[in-house]
């Protein structure tokens, strides 16, 4: 079972999304059509199969507008569900539920889509040593939620921001003059708890990096043959991460080269939103 994100972390994101949707005057459709004291019971249903992630986003969106609403989850985070599965029931003020509907569904569908795609990648490399991880190619403001969804799908998280690990990319190398010099400076700067990763684009750069003992080496757009050779050269001395244009069609072959980690930007920048709807069933 996946531990849900704390409400303290999710609530500000939900509030900002609600404010965007409610605008200057609130939901004038609900105000015009629905009495203030009307109640509603509704069900969140999956229109397509996938992996559950982000039910708290729906619960908190409704609670912001009706703190007395009763939200009952019918599925768990990380659960694989089929089309037609009821994810949650809610009973509360009709205006609140309908006004929060789109915000909740936008976040829930987005996170379920990421979790679903992540699970597809994880299943594709099953039986190999490779782990699937995300990147920082996330939606601004939603990184914590999107990386949480990756975990719900069975993936792991890369760094969350620029301050929790040193990752030397190609432009850093150019600015420093060489891969070796960049790693040397990073190792001298880093505290004992900070890992150093360096991106290389050739076996020659790999050898140069190895001489300075980084913790992780990223193989950027390597051929399968060069990846396999990199695994032989490093012989377990460092963690090897494969990166660059990884797809469901290519990920299995990449994993079979023996790399430790495969980073996939598509998990968060190209996941298809899972189709989930809210169906009213009574008052």
Tab-separated table of C-alpha atoms in Angstrom:
chain	number	residue	atom	x	y	z
A	1	UNK	CA	0.000	0.000	0.000
A	2	UNK	CA	1.268	3.480	-0.892
A	3	UNK	CA	1.294	6.035	1.917
A	4	UNK	CA	-0.788	9.064	0.801
A	5	UNK	CA	0.834	12.471	0.758
A	6	UNK	CA	0.108	14.573	3.865
A	7	UNK	CA	-2.896	16.883	3.534
A	8	UNK	CA	-0.613	19.730	4.637
A	9	UNK	CA	1.315	19.309	1.386
A	10	UNK	CA	-1.649	18.730	-0.927
A	11	UNK	CA	-4.075	21.338	0.399
A	12	UNK	CA	-2.250	24.462	-0.897
A	13	UNK	CA	-2.119	22.969	-4.400
A	14	UNK	CA	-5.820	22.155	-4.300
A	15	UNK	CA	-6.702	25.618	-2.998
A	16	UNK	CA	-4.759	27.308	-5.776
A	17	UNK	CA	-6.488	25.158	-8.395
A	18	UNK	CA	-9.922	25.906	-6.909
A	19	UNK	CA	-9.208	29.641	-6.859
A	20	UNK	CA	-8.290	29.469	-10.540
A	21	UNK	CA	-11.586	27.751	-11.364
A	22	UNK	CA	-13.912	29.743	-9.106
A	23	UNK	CA	-12.642	33.062	-10.417
A	24	UNK	CA	-14.048	36.312	-9.043
A	25	UNK	CA	-17.646	35.323	-8.298
A	26	UNK	CA	-17.607	31.599	-7.661
A	27	UNK	CA	-19.618	28.972	-9.542
A	28	UNK	CA	-22.472	31.067	-10.925
A	29	UNK	CA	-24.042	28.027	-12.613
A	30	UNK	CA	-24.414	26.242	-9.279
A	31	UNK	CA	-25.642	29.441	-7.644
A	32	UNK	CA	-28.242	29.949	-10.358
A	33	UNK	CA	-29.568	26.397	-10.546
A	34	UNK	CA	-29.141	24.736	-7.155
A	35	UNK	CA	-30.667	25.789	-3.826
A	36	UNK	CA	-28.087	26.596	-1.165
A	37	UNK	CA	-29.340	23.810	1.120
A	38	UNK	CA	-29.538	21.070	-1.551
A	39	UNK	CA	-27.661	17.821	-0.899
A	40	UNK	CA	-26.112	15.446	-3.416
A	41	UNK	CA	-24.696	11.920	-3.436
A	42	UNK	CA	-22.282	11.132	-6.246
A	43	UNK	CA	-19.769	8.495	-7.294
A	44	UNK	CA	-16.349	8.908	-8.906
A	45	UNK	CA	-16.108	6.204	-11.583
A	46	UNK	CA	-13.152	5.131	-13.726
A	47	UNK	CA	-14.043	5.155	-17.410
A	48	UNK	CA	-10.792	3.367	-18.242
A	49	UNK	CA	-8.586	0.892	-16.410
A	50	UNK	CA	-5.410	2.070	-14.729
A	51	UNK	CA	-3.693	2.748	-11.410
A	52	UNK	CA	-5.186	4.860	-8.621
A	53	UNK	CA	-3.288	7.924	-7.406
A	54	UNK	CA	-4.494	11.156	-5.849
A	55	UNK	CA	-7.863	10.479	-4.248
A	56	UNK	CA	-6.957	12.979	-1.536
A	57	UNK	CA	-7.028	15.736	-4.174
A	58	UNK	CA	-10.739	15.107	-4.730
A	59	UNK	CA	-11.484	14.781	-1.023
A	60	UNK	CA	-9.691	18.027	-0.183
A	61	UNK	CA	-11.257	19.950	-3.089
A	62	UNK	CA	-14.732	19.080	-1.840
A	63	UNK	CA	-13.806	19.684	1.800
A	64	UNK	CA	-12.608	23.195	0.991
A	65	UNK	CA	-16.144	24.080	-0.123
A	66	UNK	CA	-18.064	21.811	2.258
A	67	UNK	CA	-16.104	20.732	5.350
A	68	UNK	CA	-19.053	18.546	6.436
A	69	UNK	CA	-19.111	16.453	3.241
A	70	UNK	CA	-18.681	12.710	3.723
A	71	UNK	CA	-16.076	11.294	1.337
A	72	UNK	CA	-15.722	7.513	1.256
A	73	UNK	CA	-12.866	6.033	-0.792
A	74	UNK	CA	-13.683	2.745	-2.539
A	75	UNK	CA	-10.162	2.100	-3.861
A	76	UNK	CA	-6.650	2.436	-2.456
A	77	UNK	CA	-3.641	4.370	-3.695
A	78	UNK	CA	-1.542	2.255	-6.057
A	79	UNK	CA	-4.417	-0.155	-6.752
A	80	UNK	CA	-4.836	-1.416	-10.307
A	81	UNK	CA	-8.463	-0.959	-11.350
A	82	UNK	CA	-10.567	-1.799	-14.397
A	83	UNK	CA	-12.989	0.378	-16.350
A	84	UNK	CA	-16.198	0.916	-14.405
A	85	UNK	CA	-14.593	0.731	-10.963
A	86	UNK	CA	-16.068	3.083	-8.358
A	87	UNK	CA	-13.198	5.004	-6.794
A	88	UNK	CA	-15.119	6.968	-4.166
A	89	UNK	CA	-18.567	8.022	-2.941
A	90	UNK	CA	-19.355	11.497	-1.665
A	91	UNK	CA	-22.370	13.054	0.033
A	92	UNK	CA	-22.543	16.725	0.809
A	93	UNK	CA	-23.749	20.138	-0.283
A	94	UNK	CA	-24.680	19.900	-3.959
A	95	UNK	CA	-23.175	23.272	-4.827
A	96	UNK	CA	-19.867	22.371	-3.207
A	97	UNK	CA	-19.561	18.982	-4.878
A	98	UNK	CA	-20.339	20.323	-8.349
A	99	UNK	CA	-18.108	23.370	-7.922
A	100	UNK	CA	-15.167	21.214	-6.811
A	101	UNK	CA	-15.795	18.519	-9.424
A	102	UNK	CA	-13.514	19.714	-12.221
A	103	UNK	CA	-10.611	20.677	-9.994
A	104	UNK	CA	-10.730	17.301	-8.277
A	105	UNK	CA	-11.074	15.371	-11.515
A	106	UNK	CA	-8.286	17.293	-13.245
A	107	UNK	CA	-5.824	16.431	-10.497
A	108	UNK	CA	-7.046	12.868	-9.977
A	109	UNK	CA	-7.051	12.029	-13.690
A	110	UNK	CA	-3.589	13.509	-14.154
A	111	UNK	CA	-2.078	11.570	-11.262
A	112	UNK	CA	-3.801	8.296	-12.172
A	113	UNK	CA	-2.494	8.692	-15.724
A	114	UNK	CA	1.078	9.101	-14.491
A	115	UNK	CA	0.747	6.102	-12.177
A	116	UNK	CA	-0.694	4.011	-15.003
A	117	UNK	CA	2.074	4.855	-17.458
A	118	UNK	CA	4.700	4.249	-14.783
A	119	UNK	CA	3.266	0.798	-14.109
A	120	UNK	CA	3.496	0.022	-17.835
A	121	UNK	CA	7.225	0.848	-17.793
A	122	UNK	CA	7.813	-1.086	-14.565
A	123	UNK	CA	6.108	-4.162	-16.017
A	124	UNK	CA	8.153	-3.839	-19.210
A	125	UNK	CA	11.452	-4.274	-17.325
A	126	UNK	CA	10.245	-6.944	-14.903
A	127	UNK	CA	12.863	-9.613	-14.320
A	128	UNK	CA	15.816	-7.299	-14.956
A	129	UNK	CA	17.824	-5.357	-12.364
A	130	UNK	CA	16.733	-1.993	-13.740
A	131	UNK	CA	14.523	0.383	-11.801
A	132	UNK	CA	12.307	2.974	-13.464
A	133	UNK	CA	12.665	6.534	-12.212
A	134	UNK	CA	11.220	9.915	-13.113
A	135	UNK	CA	12.894	13.248	-13.908
A	136	UNK	CA	12.317	16.943	-13.135
A	137	UNK	CA	10.213	17.277	-16.294
A	138	UNK	CA	7.114	17.907	-14.231
A	139	UNK	CA	4.257	20.407	-14.323
A	140	UNK	CA	5.293	23.567	-12.426
A	141	UNK	CA	3.635	23.546	-9.014
A	142	UNK	CA	2.649	19.871	-9.221
A	143	UNK	CA	6.010	18.152	-8.797
A	144	UNK	CA	5.300	16.635	-5.386
A	145	UNK	CA	1.992	15.219	-6.608
A	146	UNK	CA	3.368	13.915	-9.891
A	147	UNK	CA	6.356	12.244	-8.267
A	148	UNK	CA	3.986	10.698	-5.740
A	149	UNK	CA	1.976	9.280	-8.650
A	150	UNK	CA	5.164	7.705	-10.026
A	151	UNK	CA	5.587	5.882	-6.720
A	152	UNK	CA	1.966	4.731	-6.881
A	153	UNK	CA	2.790	3.146	-10.245
A	154	UNK	CA	5.776	1.262	-8.832
A	155	UNK	CA	8.493	3.644	-9.991
A	156	UNK	CA	11.095	5.498	-7.954
A	157	UNK	CA	11.899	9.180	-7.680
A	158	UNK	CA	14.960	10.988	-9.026
A	159	UNK	CA	15.905	14.213	-7.237
A	160	UNK	CA	13.036	16.535	-6.335
A	161	UNK	CA	14.924	19.766	-6.965
A	162	UNK	CA	18.273	21.365	-7.604
A	163	UNK	CA	19.222	21.269	-3.936
A	164	UNK	CA	19.072	17.588	-2.999
A	165	UNK	CA	21.777	16.116	-5.258
A	166	UNK	CA	24.484	17.289	-7.646
A	167	UNK	CA	23.734	16.377	-11.265
A	168	UNK	CA	26.361	17.540	-13.749
A	169	UNK	CA	24.857	17.898	-17.229
A	170	UNK	CA	26.489	18.639	-20.578
A	171	UNK	CA	26.302	22.408	-20.174
A	172	UNK	CA	27.979	22.198	-16.771
A	173	UNK	CA	30.767	20.200	-18.414
A	174	UNK	CA	31.245	22.864	-21.070
A	175	UNK	CA	31.333	25.586	-18.413
A	176	UNK	CA	33.942	23.637	-16.404
A	177	UNK	CA	36.073	22.609	-19.378
A	178	UNK	CA	35.825	18.833	-18.980
A	179	UNK	CA	33.897	16.006	-17.345
A	180	UNK	CA	36.792	15.272	-15.009
A	181	UNK	CA	37.119	18.853	-13.808
A	182	UNK	CA	33.374	19.142	-13.253
A	183	UNK	CA	33.279	15.983	-11.117
A	184	UNK	CA	36.414	17.061	-9.222
A	185	UNK	CA	34.814	20.384	-8.283
A	186	UNK	CA	31.540	18.709	-7.335
A	187	UNK	CA	33.225	16.168	-5.083
A	188	UNK	CA	35.184	18.914	-3.348
A	189	UNK	CA	31.996	20.916	-2.760
A	190	UNK	CA	29.549	18.197	-1.741
A	191	UNK	CA	28.780	17.355	1.852
A	192	UNK	CA	29.047	13.760	2.998
A	193	UNK	CA	25.318	13.148	2.432
A	194	UNK	CA	25.157	14.679	-1.056
A	195	UNK	CA	25.545	12.341	-4.020
A	196	UNK	CA	27.282	13.391	-7.234
A	197	UNK	CA	25.974	12.275	-10.627
A	198	UNK	CA	27.497	13.169	-13.976
A	199	UNK	CA	26.048	12.850	-17.460
A	200	UNK	CA	28.333	11.448	-20.158
A	201	UNK	CA	27.718	11.032	-23.863
A	202	UNK	CA	30.569	8.677	-24.808
A	203	UNK	CA	32.640	5.832	-23.431
A	204	UNK	CA	35.629	8.189	-23.411
A	205	UNK	CA	33.803	10.573	-21.086
A	206	UNK	CA	32.740	7.594	-18.986
A	207	UNK	CA	36.388	6.642	-18.418
A	208	UNK	CA	37.260	10.227	-17.558
A	209	UNK	CA	34.416	10.451	-15.057
A	210	UNK	CA	35.306	7.150	-13.410
A	211	UNK	CA	38.754	8.460	-12.516
A	212	UNK	CA	37.080	10.953	-10.156
A	213	UNK	CA	34.702	8.499	-8.425
A	214	UNK	CA	31.209	9.964	-8.924
A	215	UNK	CA	28.341	8.149	-7.218
A	216	UNK	CA	26.219	7.839	-10.371
A	217	UNK	CA	26.967	8.096	-14.077
A	218	UNK	CA	24.167	8.919	-16.495
A	219	UNK	CA	24.546	7.391	-19.952
A	220	UNK	CA	22.914	9.967	-22.195
A	221	UNK	CA	21.496	8.599	-25.460
A	222	UNK	CA	23.969	5.706	-25.552
A	223	UNK	CA	23.486	2.911	-28.064
A	224	UNK	CA	22.592	-0.479	-26.609
A	225	UNK	CA	26.068	-1.726	-27.473
A	226	UNK	CA	27.764	1.158	-25.664
A	227	UNK	CA	25.481	0.738	-22.648
A	228	UNK	CA	26.466	-2.912	-22.376
A	229	UNK	CA	30.126	-1.929	-22.701
A	230	UNK	CA	29.690	0.716	-19.988
A	231	UNK	CA	28.285	-1.962	-17.667
A	232	UNK	CA	31.409	-4.073	-18.288
A	233	UNK	CA	33.797	-1.150	-17.812
A	234	UNK	CA	32.276	0.049	-14.537
A	235	UNK	CA	31.785	-3.491	-13.151
A	236	UNK	CA	29.552	-2.272	-10.333
A	237	UNK	CA	31.833	0.579	-9.211
A	238	UNK	CA	29.096	3.182	-9.723
A	239	UNK	CA	25.360	3.265	-10.316
A	240	UNK	CA	24.630	3.477	-14.042
A	241	UNK	CA	21.575	5.405	-15.188
A	242	UNK	CA	20.329	5.208	-18.781
A	243	UNK	CA	18.541	8.286	-20.088
A	244	UNK	CA	17.343	9.903	-23.284
A	245	UNK	CA	14.212	9.269	-25.334
A	246	UNK	CA	13.223	6.076	-23.529
A	247	UNK	CA	9.898	4.586	-24.694
A	248	UNK	CA	7.858	1.507	-23.913
A	249	UNK	CA	9.176	0.009	-27.158
A	250	UNK	CA	12.831	0.484	-26.178
A	251	UNK	CA	12.923	0.197	-22.389
A	252	UNK	CA	13.175	-3.598	-22.184
A	253	UNK	CA	16.260	-3.756	-24.399
A	254	UNK	CA	17.848	-0.943	-22.376
A	255	UNK	CA	17.180	-2.804	-19.123
A	256	UNK	CA	18.722	-5.973	-20.528
A	257	UNK	CA	22.092	-4.230	-20.984
A	258	UNK	CA	22.496	-4.413	-17.202
A	259	UNK	CA	22.081	-0.742	-16.238
A	260	UNK	CA	20.798	-0.028	-12.734
A	261	UNK	CA	18.336	2.783	-13.367
A	262	UNK	CA	16.356	4.033	-16.373
A	263	UNK	CA	15.061	7.593	-16.151
A	264	UNK	CA	11.948	8.359	-18.175
A	265	UNK	CA	10.799	11.944	-18.630
A	266	UNK	CA	7.649	10.741	-20.370
A	267	UNK	CA	6.248	9.466	-17.067
A	268	UNK	CA	5.339	13.013	-16.107
A	269	UNK	CA	5.463	15.037	-19.319
A	270	UNK	CA	3.549	12.713	-21.652
A	271	UNK	CA	1.224	10.561	-19.546
A	272	UNK	CA	-2.328	10.261	-20.823
A	273	UNK	CA	-4.909	11.486	-18.320
A	274	UNK	CA	-7.008	8.633	-16.958
A	275	UNK	CA	-10.655	9.200	-17.815
A	276	UNK	CA	-12.617	9.484	-14.553
A	277	UNK	CA	-16.105	10.889	-14.183
A	278	UNK	CA	-18.410	12.063	-11.402
A	279	UNK	CA	-21.911	10.598	-11.586
A	280	UNK	CA	-24.708	11.978	-9.396
A	281	UNK	CA	-26.909	9.240	-7.943
A	282	UNK	CA	-29.301	11.129	-5.666
A	283	UNK	CA	-29.604	13.677	-2.901
